């Protein structure tokens, strides 16, 4: 049996741009991607904390240390600059793999730099 598990999460990133005229995807600062282990072209889910919108797309690496979080193409209709989003990557794991599996969760600050990397969300998480 395989289970779909959260592999990586970028928690409370701030949207820096919404570019309707791009083909599609989300552009994310390469440094952030490396810290949580998300690869270019990997499928991610985006949850908009401001309006509740949820969407899936793929990742394009952005300029390193730029803090860029840019929704492109049709996804740009579901966000606005300065919206707060959660970006999640999932993986299918076998029962055997689950024993040693630890996700990487990046807690972001207001300028889209990683404040802390954790491997487990605290119970009843409230993050401001």
Coordinates of N, CA and C in Angstrom, one line a residue:
X1 N 0.8 -1.2 0.0 CA 0.0 0.0 0.0 C 0.9 1.2 0.0
X2 N 0.4 2.3 -0.7 CA 1.1 3.5 -0.7 C 0.2 4.6 -0.1
X3 N 0.8 5.5 0.6 CA 0.1 6.7 1.1 C 0.6 8.0 0.6
X4 N -0.3 8.9 0.3 CA 0.2 10.2 -0.1 C 0.4 11.1 1.1
X5 N 1.6 11.5 1.2 CA 2.1 12.3 2.4 C 2.6 13.7 2.0
X6 N 2.4 14.6 2.9 CA 3.0 15.9 2.7 C 4.6 15.8 2.8
X7 N 5.2 16.1 1.7 CA 6.7 16.0 1.6 C 7.4 17.3 2.0
X8 N 6.8 18.4 1.5 CA 7.4 19.7 1.8 C 6.3 20.8 1.9
X9 N 6.6 21.8 2.7 CA 5.6 22.9 2.8 C 6.3 24.2 3.0
X10 N 5.9 25.2 2.2 CA 6.3 26.6 2.4 C 5.1 27.3 3.0
X11 N 5.3 27.6 4.3 CA 4.1 28.1 5.1 C 4.1 29.6 5.3
X12 N 3.1 30.2 4.7 CA 2.8 31.6 4.9 C 3.8 32.5 4.1
X13 N 4.0 32.1 2.8 CA 4.8 32.9 1.9 C 3.9 34.1 1.4
X14 N 4.5 35.2 1.0 CA 3.8 36.3 0.5 C 4.0 36.4 -1.0
X15 N 2.8 36.5 -1.7 CA 2.9 36.6 -3.2 C 3.5 37.9 -3.5
X16 N 4.5 37.9 -4.4 CA 5.2 39.1 -4.8 C 4.7 39.6 -6.2
X17 N 4.1 38.6 -6.9 CA 3.6 39.0 -8.3 C 2.6 38.0 -8.7
X18 N 1.6 38.5 -9.6 CA 0.7 37.6 -10.3 C 0.7 38.0 -11.7
X19 N 1.2 37.1 -12.6 CA 1.5 37.4 -14.0 C 0.6 36.6 -14.9
X20 N -0.5 37.2 -15.3 CA -1.6 36.5 -16.1 C -1.1 36.2 -17.5
X21 N -0.1 36.9 -18.0 CA 0.3 36.7 -19.4 C 1.4 35.6 -19.5
X22 N 1.7 34.9 -18.5 CA 2.7 33.8 -18.6 C 2.0 32.5 -18.9
X23 N 2.7 31.5 -19.4 CA 2.1 30.3 -19.8 C 1.4 29.6 -18.6
X24 N 2.0 29.6 -17.5 CA 1.4 28.9 -16.3 C 2.4 28.4 -15.3
X25 N 2.1 28.3 -14.1 CA 2.9 27.7 -13.0 C 3.1 28.7 -11.9
X26 N 4.0 28.4 -11.0 CA 4.4 29.3 -9.9 C 5.9 29.4 -9.9
X27 N 6.4 30.6 -9.8 CA 7.9 30.8 -9.8 C 8.2 31.0 -8.3
X28 N 9.2 30.3 -7.8 CA 9.6 30.3 -6.4 C 11.1 30.5 -6.3
X29 N 11.6 31.4 -5.5 CA 13.0 31.6 -5.2 C 13.7 30.2 -5.1
X30 N 14.8 30.0 -5.9 CA 15.5 28.8 -5.9 C 16.0 28.4 -4.5
X31 N 16.5 29.4 -3.7 CA 17.0 29.1 -2.4 C 15.9 28.5 -1.5
X32 N 14.7 29.0 -1.6 CA 13.6 28.4 -0.8 C 13.4 27.0 -1.2
X33 N 13.3 26.8 -2.5 CA 13.1 25.4 -3.1 C 14.1 24.4 -2.5
X34 N 15.4 24.8 -2.5 CA 16.4 23.9 -2.1 C 16.3 23.6 -0.6
X35 N 15.8 24.6 0.2 CA 15.7 24.3 1.6 C 14.7 23.3 2.0
X36 N 13.6 23.2 1.2 CA 12.5 22.3 1.5 C 12.6 21.0 0.5
X37 N 13.4 21.0 -0.5 CA 13.6 19.9 -1.3 C 12.5 19.8 -2.4
X38 N 12.0 20.9 -2.9 CA 11.0 20.9 -4.0 C 11.9 21.1 -5.3
X39 N 11.6 20.4 -6.3 CA 12.4 20.4 -7.6 C 11.6 21.3 -8.6
X40 N 12.4 21.8 -9.6 CA 11.8 22.5 -10.7 C 10.8 21.5 -11.4
X41 N 9.7 22.0 -11.8 CA 8.6 21.2 -12.5 C 7.8 20.3 -11.6
X42 N 8.1 20.3 -10.3 CA 7.4 19.4 -9.4 C 6.0 20.0 -9.2
X43 N 5.0 19.1 -9.1 CA 3.6 19.5 -8.8 C 3.5 20.0 -7.4
X44 N 2.8 21.1 -7.2 CA 2.5 21.6 -5.9 C 1.0 22.1 -5.8
X45 N 0.6 22.1 -4.6 CA -0.8 22.7 -4.3 C -0.5 24.0 -3.6
X46 N -1.3 25.0 -4.0 CA -1.2 26.3 -3.4 C -2.6 26.7 -2.8
X47 N -2.5 27.1 -1.5 CA -3.7 27.5 -0.8 C -3.6 28.9 -0.4
X48 N -4.5 29.7 -0.8 CA -4.5 31.2 -0.6 C -5.2 31.5 0.7
X49 N -4.5 31.9 1.7 CA -5.1 32.2 3.0 C -6.0 33.4 3.0
X50 N -5.8 34.3 2.0 CA -6.7 35.5 1.9 C -8.1 35.2 1.4
X51 N -8.2 34.3 0.4 CA -9.5 34.1 -0.2 C -10.0 32.6 -0.2
X52 N -9.1 31.7 0.3 CA -9.5 30.3 0.3 C -9.3 29.5 -0.9
X53 N -8.9 30.2 -2.0 CA -8.6 29.5 -3.3 C -7.6 28.4 -3.1
X54 N -7.8 27.3 -3.8 CA -6.8 26.2 -3.8 C -6.6 25.8 -5.3
X55 N -5.3 25.6 -5.6 CA -5.0 25.2 -7.0 C -3.8 24.3 -7.0
X56 N -3.6 23.6 -8.1 CA -2.4 22.8 -8.4 C -1.7 23.3 -9.6
X57 N -0.4 23.3 -9.6 CA 0.4 23.7 -10.7 C 1.8 23.1 -10.6
X58 N 2.8 23.6 -11.3 CA 4.1 23.1 -11.2 C 5.1 24.3 -10.9
X59 N 6.3 23.9 -10.5 CA 7.2 24.9 -10.0 C 8.2 25.3 -11.1
X60 N 8.5 26.6 -11.2 CA 9.6 27.1 -12.0 C 10.5 27.8 -11.0
X61 N 11.8 27.5 -11.1 CA 12.8 28.1 -10.1 C 13.0 29.6 -10.5
X62 N 12.9 30.4 -9.4 CA 13.1 31.8 -9.6 C 14.5 32.3 -9.1
X63 N 14.8 33.5 -9.3 CA 16.1 34.1 -8.9 C 16.4 33.8 -7.4
X64 N 17.6 33.3 -7.2 CA 18.1 32.9 -5.8 C 18.1 34.2 -4.9
X65 N 17.6 34.0 -3.7 CA 17.5 35.1 -2.7 C 16.7 36.3 -3.1
X66 N 15.8 36.1 -4.1 CA 15.0 37.2 -4.5 C 13.7 37.3 -3.7
X67 N 13.3 36.2 -3.1 CA 12.1 36.1 -2.3 C 10.8 36.0 -3.3
X68 N 11.1 35.7 -4.5 CA 9.9 35.7 -5.5 C 9.0 34.5 -5.2
X69 N 7.7 34.9 -5.2 CA 6.6 33.9 -5.2 C 5.6 34.5 -6.2
X70 N 5.6 34.0 -7.4 CA 4.8 34.6 -8.5 C 3.9 33.5 -9.1
X71 N 2.6 33.8 -9.0 CA 1.7 32.9 -9.7 C 1.5 33.4 -11.1
X72 N 1.6 32.4 -12.0 CA 1.6 32.7 -13.5 C 0.4 32.1 -14.2
X73 N 0.0 32.7 -15.3 CA -1.0 32.2 -16.1 C -2.4 32.3 -15.4
X74 N -3.2 31.3 -15.6 CA -4.6 31.3 -15.1 C -4.6 31.4 -13.6
X75 N -3.5 30.8 -12.9 CA -3.4 30.9 -11.4 C -3.4 32.3 -10.9
X76 N -2.9 33.2 -11.8 CA -2.8 34.6 -11.4 C -4.2 35.2 -11.1
X77 N -5.2 34.6 -11.6 CA -6.6 35.1 -11.3 C -7.1 34.8 -9.9
X78 N -6.3 33.9 -9.2 CA -6.7 33.4 -7.9 C -6.0 34.0 -6.7
X79 N -5.0 34.9 -7.1 CA -4.2 35.6 -6.1 C -4.0 37.0 -6.4
X80 N -3.6 37.8 -5.4 CA -3.2 39.1 -5.6 C -1.8 39.3 -4.9
X81 N -1.1 40.3 -5.4 CA 0.2 40.6 -4.7 C -0.1 40.9 -3.3
X82 N 0.8 40.4 -2.4 CA 0.7 40.5 -1.0 C -0.2 39.4 -0.3
X83 N -0.9 38.6 -1.1 CA -1.7 37.5 -0.5 C -0.7 36.6 0.2
X84 N -1.2 35.9 1.3 CA -0.4 34.9 2.0 C -0.8 33.6 1.5
X85 N 0.2 32.7 1.1 CA -0.1 31.4 0.6 C 0.6 30.3 1.3
X86 N 0.1 29.1 1.2 CA 0.8 27.9 1.7 C 1.1 27.1 0.4
X87 N 2.3 26.6 0.2 CA 2.6 25.8 -1.0 C 3.0 24.5 -0.5
X88 N 2.4 23.4 -1.0 CA 2.6 22.0 -0.5 C 3.0 21.1 -1.6
X89 N 4.0 20.3 -1.3 CA 4.3 19.2 -2.2 C 4.0 17.9 -1.5
X90 N 3.6 16.9 -2.3 CA 3.2 15.6 -1.7 C 4.1 14.5 -2.4
X91 N 4.2 13.4 -1.7 CA 4.9 12.2 -2.2 C 4.1 10.9 -1.8
X92 N 4.2 10.0 -2.7 CA 3.6 8.7 -2.4 C 4.6 7.8 -1.8
X93 N 4.4 7.3 -0.6 CA 5.4 6.5 0.1 C 4.8 5.1 0.5
X94 N 5.7 4.1 0.4 CA 5.3 2.8 0.9 C 5.2 2.7 2.4
X95 N 4.6 1.7 2.9 CA 4.5 1.5 4.4 C 5.9 1.5 5.0
X96 N 6.9 0.9 4.2 CA 8.2 0.7 4.7 C 8.9 2.1 4.8
X97 N 8.7 3.0 3.8 CA 9.3 4.3 3.8 C 8.8 5.2 4.9
X98 N 7.6 5.0 5.3 CA 6.9 5.8 6.3 C 7.7 5.9 7.7
X99 N 8.3 4.8 8.0 CA 9.0 4.7 9.3 C 10.1 5.8 9.5
X100 N 10.8 6.1 8.4 CA 11.9 7.1 8.5 C 11.6 8.4 7.8
X101 N 10.3 8.6 7.4 CA 10.0 9.8 6.6 C 9.8 11.0 7.5
X102 N 10.4 12.1 7.1 CA 10.2 13.4 7.8 C 10.0 14.5 6.7
X103 N 8.9 15.2 6.7 CA 8.7 16.3 5.8 C 9.5 17.5 6.2
X104 N 9.7 18.4 5.3 CA 10.4 19.7 5.6 C 9.4 20.8 5.4
X105 N 9.2 21.5 6.5 CA 8.2 22.6 6.6 C 9.0 23.9 6.8
X106 N 8.9 24.8 5.9 CA 9.6 26.1 6.0 C 8.6 27.1 6.5
X107 N 8.9 27.7 7.7 CA 8.1 28.8 8.3 C 8.7 30.1 7.8
X108 N 7.9 30.8 7.0 CA 8.4 32.0 6.3 C 8.2 33.3 7.2
X109 N 9.1 34.3 6.9 CA 8.8 35.6 7.5 C 8.2 36.5 6.5
X110 N 8.0 37.7 6.8 CA 7.3 38.6 5.9 C 8.0 39.0 4.6
X111 N 9.3 38.8 4.6 CA 10.1 39.1 3.3 C 10.4 37.9 2.6
X112 N 9.7 36.8 2.8 CA 9.9 35.5 2.1 C 11.2 34.9 2.3
X113 N 11.8 35.0 3.5 CA 12.9 34.2 3.8 C 12.5 33.2 4.8
X114 N 13.2 32.1 4.8 CA 12.9 31.0 5.8 C 13.3 31.4 7.2
X115 N 12.3 31.4 8.1 CA 12.6 31.8 9.4 C 13.1 30.5 10.2
X116 N 12.5 29.4 9.9 CA 12.8 28.1 10.5 C 12.3 26.9 9.7
X117 N 13.1 25.8 9.7 CA 12.7 24.6 9.1 C 12.3 23.6 10.2
X118 N 11.1 23.1 10.1 CA 10.7 22.1 11.1 C 10.3 20.8 10.4
X119 N 10.2 19.7 11.1 CA 9.8 18.4 10.5 C 8.4 17.9 10.9
X120 N 7.8 18.6 11.8 CA 6.5 18.2 12.3 C 5.8 19.5 12.7
X121 N 4.5 19.6 12.3 CA 3.7 20.7 12.7 C 3.3 20.6 14.2
X122 N 3.4 21.7 14.9 CA 2.9 21.6 16.3 C 1.4 21.4 16.4
X123 N 0.9 20.7 17.4 CA -0.6 20.6 17.5 C -1.2 21.9 17.7
X124 N -2.4 22.0 17.1 CA -3.2 23.3 17.2 C -2.4 24.5 16.7
X125 N -1.7 24.3 15.6 CA -0.9 25.4 15.1 C -1.6 26.7 14.8
X126 N -1.1 27.7 15.5 CA -1.6 29.1 15.2 C -0.3 29.9 14.9
X127 N -0.2 30.4 13.7 CA 1.0 31.1 13.3 C 0.5 32.5 12.8
X128 N 1.2 33.5 13.3 CA 0.8 34.9 12.9 C 1.9 35.5 12.1

